[in-house]
JSON list of C-alpha atoms in Angstrom, two decimals:
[
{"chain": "A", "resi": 1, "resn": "UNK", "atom": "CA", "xyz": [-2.98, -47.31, -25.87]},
{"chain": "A", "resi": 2, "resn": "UNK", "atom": "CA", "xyz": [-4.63, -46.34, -22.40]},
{"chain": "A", "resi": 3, "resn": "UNK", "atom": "CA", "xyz": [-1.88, -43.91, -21.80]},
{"chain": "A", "resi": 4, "resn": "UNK", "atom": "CA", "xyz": [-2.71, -42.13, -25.17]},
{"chain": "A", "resi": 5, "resn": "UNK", "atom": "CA", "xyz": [-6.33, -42.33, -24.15]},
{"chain": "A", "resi": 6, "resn": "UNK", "atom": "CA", "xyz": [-5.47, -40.66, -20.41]},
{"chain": "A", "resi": 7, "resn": "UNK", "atom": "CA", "xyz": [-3.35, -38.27, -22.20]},
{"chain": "A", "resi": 8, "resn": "UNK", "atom": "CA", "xyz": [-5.65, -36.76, -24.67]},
{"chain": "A", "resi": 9, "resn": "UNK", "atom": "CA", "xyz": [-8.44, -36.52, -21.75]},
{"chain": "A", "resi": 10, "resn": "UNK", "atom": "CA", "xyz": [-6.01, -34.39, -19.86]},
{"chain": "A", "resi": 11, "resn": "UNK", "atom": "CA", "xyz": [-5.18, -32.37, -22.68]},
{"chain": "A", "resi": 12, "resn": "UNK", "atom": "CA", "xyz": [-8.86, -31.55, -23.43]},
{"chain": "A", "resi": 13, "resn": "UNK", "atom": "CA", "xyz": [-9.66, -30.86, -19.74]},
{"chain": "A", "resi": 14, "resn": "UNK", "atom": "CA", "xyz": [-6.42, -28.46, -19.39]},
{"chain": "A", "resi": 15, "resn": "UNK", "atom": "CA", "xyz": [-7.89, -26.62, -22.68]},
{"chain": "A", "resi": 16, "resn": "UNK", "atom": "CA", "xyz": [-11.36, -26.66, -21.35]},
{"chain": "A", "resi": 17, "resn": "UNK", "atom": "CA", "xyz": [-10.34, -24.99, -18.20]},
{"chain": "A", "resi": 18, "resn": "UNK", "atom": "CA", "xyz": [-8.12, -22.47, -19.93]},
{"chain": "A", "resi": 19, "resn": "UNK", "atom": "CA", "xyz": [-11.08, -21.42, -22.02]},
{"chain": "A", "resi": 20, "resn": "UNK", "atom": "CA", "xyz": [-13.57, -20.64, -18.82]},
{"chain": "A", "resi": 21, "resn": "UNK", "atom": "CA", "xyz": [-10.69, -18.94, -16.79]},
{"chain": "A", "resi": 22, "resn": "UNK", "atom": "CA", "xyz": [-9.91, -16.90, -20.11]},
{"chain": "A", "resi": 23, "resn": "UNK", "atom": "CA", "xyz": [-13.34, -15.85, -21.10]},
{"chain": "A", "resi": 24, "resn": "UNK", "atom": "CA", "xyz": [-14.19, -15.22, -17.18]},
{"chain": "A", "resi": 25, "resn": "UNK", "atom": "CA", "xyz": [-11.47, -12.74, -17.44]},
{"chain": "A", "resi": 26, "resn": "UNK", "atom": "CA", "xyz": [-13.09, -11.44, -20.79]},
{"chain": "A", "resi": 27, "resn": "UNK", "atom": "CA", "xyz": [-16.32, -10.64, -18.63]},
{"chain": "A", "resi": 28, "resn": "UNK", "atom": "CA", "xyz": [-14.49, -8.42, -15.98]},
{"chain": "A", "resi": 29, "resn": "UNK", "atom": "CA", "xyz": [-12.47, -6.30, -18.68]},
{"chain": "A", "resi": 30, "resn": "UNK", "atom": "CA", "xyz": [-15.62, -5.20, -20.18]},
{"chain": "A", "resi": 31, "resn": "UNK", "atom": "CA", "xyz": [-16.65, -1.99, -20.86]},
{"chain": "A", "resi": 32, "resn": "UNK", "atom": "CA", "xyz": [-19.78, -0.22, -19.25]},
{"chain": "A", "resi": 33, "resn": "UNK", "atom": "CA", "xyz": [-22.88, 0.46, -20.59]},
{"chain": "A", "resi": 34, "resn": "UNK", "atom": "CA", "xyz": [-23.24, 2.98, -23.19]},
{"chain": "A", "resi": 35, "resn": "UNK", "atom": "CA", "xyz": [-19.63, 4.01, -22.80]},
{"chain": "A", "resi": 36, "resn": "UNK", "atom": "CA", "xyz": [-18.71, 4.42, -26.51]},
{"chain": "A", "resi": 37, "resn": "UNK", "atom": "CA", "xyz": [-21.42, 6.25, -27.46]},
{"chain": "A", "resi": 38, "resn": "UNK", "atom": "CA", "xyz": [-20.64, 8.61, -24.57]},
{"chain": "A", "resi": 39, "resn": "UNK", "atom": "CA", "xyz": [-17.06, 9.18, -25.92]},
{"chain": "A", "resi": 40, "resn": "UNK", "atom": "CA", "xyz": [-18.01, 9.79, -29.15]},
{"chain": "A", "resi": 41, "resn": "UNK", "atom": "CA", "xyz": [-20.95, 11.93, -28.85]},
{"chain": "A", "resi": 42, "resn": "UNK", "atom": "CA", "xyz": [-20.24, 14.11, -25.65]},
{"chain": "A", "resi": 43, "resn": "UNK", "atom": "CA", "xyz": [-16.49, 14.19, -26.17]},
{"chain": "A", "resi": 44, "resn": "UNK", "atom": "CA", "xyz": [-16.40, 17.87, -27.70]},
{"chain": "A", "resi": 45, "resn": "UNK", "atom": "CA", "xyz": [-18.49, 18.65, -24.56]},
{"chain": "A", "resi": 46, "resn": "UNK", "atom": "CA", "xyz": [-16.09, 17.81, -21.70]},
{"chain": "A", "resi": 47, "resn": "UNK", "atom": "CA", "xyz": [-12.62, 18.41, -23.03]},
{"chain": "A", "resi": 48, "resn": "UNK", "atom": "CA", "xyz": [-9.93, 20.52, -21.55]},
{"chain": "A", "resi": 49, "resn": "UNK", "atom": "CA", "xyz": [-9.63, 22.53, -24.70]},
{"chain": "A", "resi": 50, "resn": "UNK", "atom": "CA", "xyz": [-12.52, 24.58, -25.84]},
{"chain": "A", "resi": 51, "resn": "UNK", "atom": "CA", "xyz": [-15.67, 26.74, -24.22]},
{"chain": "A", "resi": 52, "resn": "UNK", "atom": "CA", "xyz": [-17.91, 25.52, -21.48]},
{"chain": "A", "resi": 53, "resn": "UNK", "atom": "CA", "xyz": [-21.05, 24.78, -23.75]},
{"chain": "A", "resi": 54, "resn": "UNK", "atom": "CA", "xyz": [-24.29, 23.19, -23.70]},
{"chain": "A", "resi": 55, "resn": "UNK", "atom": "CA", "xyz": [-24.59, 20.02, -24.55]},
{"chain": "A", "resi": 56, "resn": "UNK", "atom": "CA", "xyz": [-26.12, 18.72, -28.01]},
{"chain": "A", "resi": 57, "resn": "UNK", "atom": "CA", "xyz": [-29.04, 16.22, -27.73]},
{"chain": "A", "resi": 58, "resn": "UNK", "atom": "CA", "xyz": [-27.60, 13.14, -29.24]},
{"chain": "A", "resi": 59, "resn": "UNK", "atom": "CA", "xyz": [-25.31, 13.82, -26.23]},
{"chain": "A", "resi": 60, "resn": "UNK", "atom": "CA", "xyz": [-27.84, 13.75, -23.55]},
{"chain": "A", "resi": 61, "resn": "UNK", "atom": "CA", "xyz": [-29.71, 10.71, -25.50]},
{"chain": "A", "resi": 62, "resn": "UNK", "atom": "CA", "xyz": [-25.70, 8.96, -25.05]},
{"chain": "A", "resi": 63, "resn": "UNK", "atom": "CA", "xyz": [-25.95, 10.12, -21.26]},
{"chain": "A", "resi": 64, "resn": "UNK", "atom": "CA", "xyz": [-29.10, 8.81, -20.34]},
{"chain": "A", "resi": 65, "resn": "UNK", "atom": "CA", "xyz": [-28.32, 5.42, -22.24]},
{"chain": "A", "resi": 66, "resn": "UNK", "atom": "CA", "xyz": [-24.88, 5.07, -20.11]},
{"chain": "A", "resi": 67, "resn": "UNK", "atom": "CA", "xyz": [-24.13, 3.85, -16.79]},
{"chain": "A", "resi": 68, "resn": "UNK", "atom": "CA", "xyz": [-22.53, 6.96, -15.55]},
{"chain": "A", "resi": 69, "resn": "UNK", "atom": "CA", "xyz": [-21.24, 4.75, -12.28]},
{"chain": "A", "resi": 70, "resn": "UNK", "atom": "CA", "xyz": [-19.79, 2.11, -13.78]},
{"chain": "A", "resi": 71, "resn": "UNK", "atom": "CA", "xyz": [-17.90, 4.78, -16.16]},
{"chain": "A", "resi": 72, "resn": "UNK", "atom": "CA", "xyz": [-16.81, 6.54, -13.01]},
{"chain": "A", "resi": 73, "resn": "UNK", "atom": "CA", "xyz": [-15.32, 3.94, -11.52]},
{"chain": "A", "resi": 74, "resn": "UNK", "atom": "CA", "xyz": [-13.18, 3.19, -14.58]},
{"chain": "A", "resi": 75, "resn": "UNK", "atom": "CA", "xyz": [-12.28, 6.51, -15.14]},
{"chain": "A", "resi": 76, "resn": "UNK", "atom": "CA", "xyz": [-8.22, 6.82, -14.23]},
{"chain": "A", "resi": 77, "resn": "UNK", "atom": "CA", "xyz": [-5.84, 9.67, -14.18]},
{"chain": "A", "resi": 78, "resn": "UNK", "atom": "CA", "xyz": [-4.66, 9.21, -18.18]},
{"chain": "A", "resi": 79, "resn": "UNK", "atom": "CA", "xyz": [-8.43, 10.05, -19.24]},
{"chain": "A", "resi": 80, "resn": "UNK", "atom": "CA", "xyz": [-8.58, 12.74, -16.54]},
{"chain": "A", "resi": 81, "resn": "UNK", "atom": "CA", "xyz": [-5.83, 14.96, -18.11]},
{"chain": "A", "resi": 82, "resn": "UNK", "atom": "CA", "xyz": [-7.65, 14.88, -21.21]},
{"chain": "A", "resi": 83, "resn": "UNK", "atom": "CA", "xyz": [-11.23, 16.05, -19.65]},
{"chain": "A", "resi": 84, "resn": "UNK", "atom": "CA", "xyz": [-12.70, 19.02, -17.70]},
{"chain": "A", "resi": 85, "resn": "UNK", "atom": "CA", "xyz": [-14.33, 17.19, -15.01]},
{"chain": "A", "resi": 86, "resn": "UNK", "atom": "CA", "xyz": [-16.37, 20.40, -14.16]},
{"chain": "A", "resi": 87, "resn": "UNK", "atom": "CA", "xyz": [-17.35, 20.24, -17.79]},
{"chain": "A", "resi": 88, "resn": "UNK", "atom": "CA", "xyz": [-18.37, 16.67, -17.02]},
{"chain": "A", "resi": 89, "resn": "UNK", "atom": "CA", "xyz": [-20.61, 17.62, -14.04]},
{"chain": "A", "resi": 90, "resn": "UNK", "atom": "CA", "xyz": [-22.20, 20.62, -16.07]},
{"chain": "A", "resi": 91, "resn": "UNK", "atom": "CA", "xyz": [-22.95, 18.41, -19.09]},
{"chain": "A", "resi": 92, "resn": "UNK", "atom": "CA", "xyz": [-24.58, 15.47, -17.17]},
{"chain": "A", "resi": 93, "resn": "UNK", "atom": "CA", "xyz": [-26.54, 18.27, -14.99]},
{"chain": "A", "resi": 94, "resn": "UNK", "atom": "CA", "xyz": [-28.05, 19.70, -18.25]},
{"chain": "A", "resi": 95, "resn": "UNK", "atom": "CA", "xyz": [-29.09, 16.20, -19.67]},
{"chain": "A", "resi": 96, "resn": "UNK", "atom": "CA", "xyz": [-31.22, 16.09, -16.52]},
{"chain": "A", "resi": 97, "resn": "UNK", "atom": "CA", "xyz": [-28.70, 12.44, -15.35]},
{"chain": "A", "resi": 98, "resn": "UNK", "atom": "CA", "xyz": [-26.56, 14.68, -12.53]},
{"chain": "A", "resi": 99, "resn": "UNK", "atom": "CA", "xyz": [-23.79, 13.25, -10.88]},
{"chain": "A", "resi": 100, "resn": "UNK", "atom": "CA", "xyz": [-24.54, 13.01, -6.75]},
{"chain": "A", "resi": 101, "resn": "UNK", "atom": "CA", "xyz": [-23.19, 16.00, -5.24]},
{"chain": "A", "resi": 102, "resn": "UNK", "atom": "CA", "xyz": [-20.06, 14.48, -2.75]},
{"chain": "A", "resi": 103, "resn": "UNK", "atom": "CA", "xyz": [-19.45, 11.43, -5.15]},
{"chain": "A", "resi": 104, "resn": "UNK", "atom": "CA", "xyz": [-16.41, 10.94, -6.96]},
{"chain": "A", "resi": 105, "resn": "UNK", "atom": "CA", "xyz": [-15.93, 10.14, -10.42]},
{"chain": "A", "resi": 106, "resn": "UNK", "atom": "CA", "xyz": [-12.74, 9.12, -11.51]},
{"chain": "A", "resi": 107, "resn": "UNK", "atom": "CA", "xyz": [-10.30, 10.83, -8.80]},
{"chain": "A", "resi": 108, "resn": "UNK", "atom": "CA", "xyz": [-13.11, 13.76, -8.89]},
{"chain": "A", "resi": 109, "resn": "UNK", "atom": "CA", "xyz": [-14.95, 14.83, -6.03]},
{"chain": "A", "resi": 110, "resn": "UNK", "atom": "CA", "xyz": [-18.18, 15.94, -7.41]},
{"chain": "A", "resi": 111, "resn": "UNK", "atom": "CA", "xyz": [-18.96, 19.54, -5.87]},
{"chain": "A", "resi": 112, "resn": "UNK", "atom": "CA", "xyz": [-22.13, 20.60, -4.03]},
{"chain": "A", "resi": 113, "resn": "UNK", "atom": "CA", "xyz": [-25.45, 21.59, -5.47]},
{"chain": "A", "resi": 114, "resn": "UNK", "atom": "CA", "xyz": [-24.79, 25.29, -5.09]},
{"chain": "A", "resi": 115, "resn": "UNK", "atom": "CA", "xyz": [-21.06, 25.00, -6.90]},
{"chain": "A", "resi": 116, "resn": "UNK", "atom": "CA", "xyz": [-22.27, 23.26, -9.89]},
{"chain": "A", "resi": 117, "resn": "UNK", "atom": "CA", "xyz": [-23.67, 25.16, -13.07]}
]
């Protein structure tokens, strides 16, 4: 009886500490702020294919609402073939959030002042 007793108390610790080291893991995967509305509301804006163009205002709103940084950082090679990154810079310029001229975004080095427009 006490070894059925010891046994079920390890089995609910191992499952309790499976649960915090899983949904800590949960919390570092996430995505940034504002990040899906960015995708789906400036997405026309930035990609490869199509004209440079000005960006609508429920794309701006989506800008200023996202944490551009965060995004940045996450950004990898994949989601860069699929983007203008100069397209990027221009759009966030024009929704008054600009990227800092010698930061990188993604593997992007953002240009200076004078280069971007």
């Amino acid at each position: 009886m006490a070894m059925y007793i010891h046994t079920n108390i390890f089995l609910l610790a191992f499952f309790a500490i499976t649960m915090i080291l899983f949904s800590s893991n949960m919390v570092v995967g996430r995505r940034c702020q504002g990040e899906q509305d960015l995708m789906s509301q400036c997405a026309a804006f930035v990609r490869k294919d199509g004209p440079k163009a000005y960006p609508h205002p429920t794309c701006c709103g989506a800008i200023q609402k996202a944490d551009i940084p965060c995004i940045c950082k996450q950004l990898n090679s994949q989601m860069e073939k699929k983007i203008d990154m100069n397209k990027v810079v221009f759009v966030a310029k024009m929704c008054n959030k600009p990227l800092a001229p010698g930061s990188k975004c993604g593997d992007f080095n953002v240009p200076p002042v004078a280069y971007i427009g």
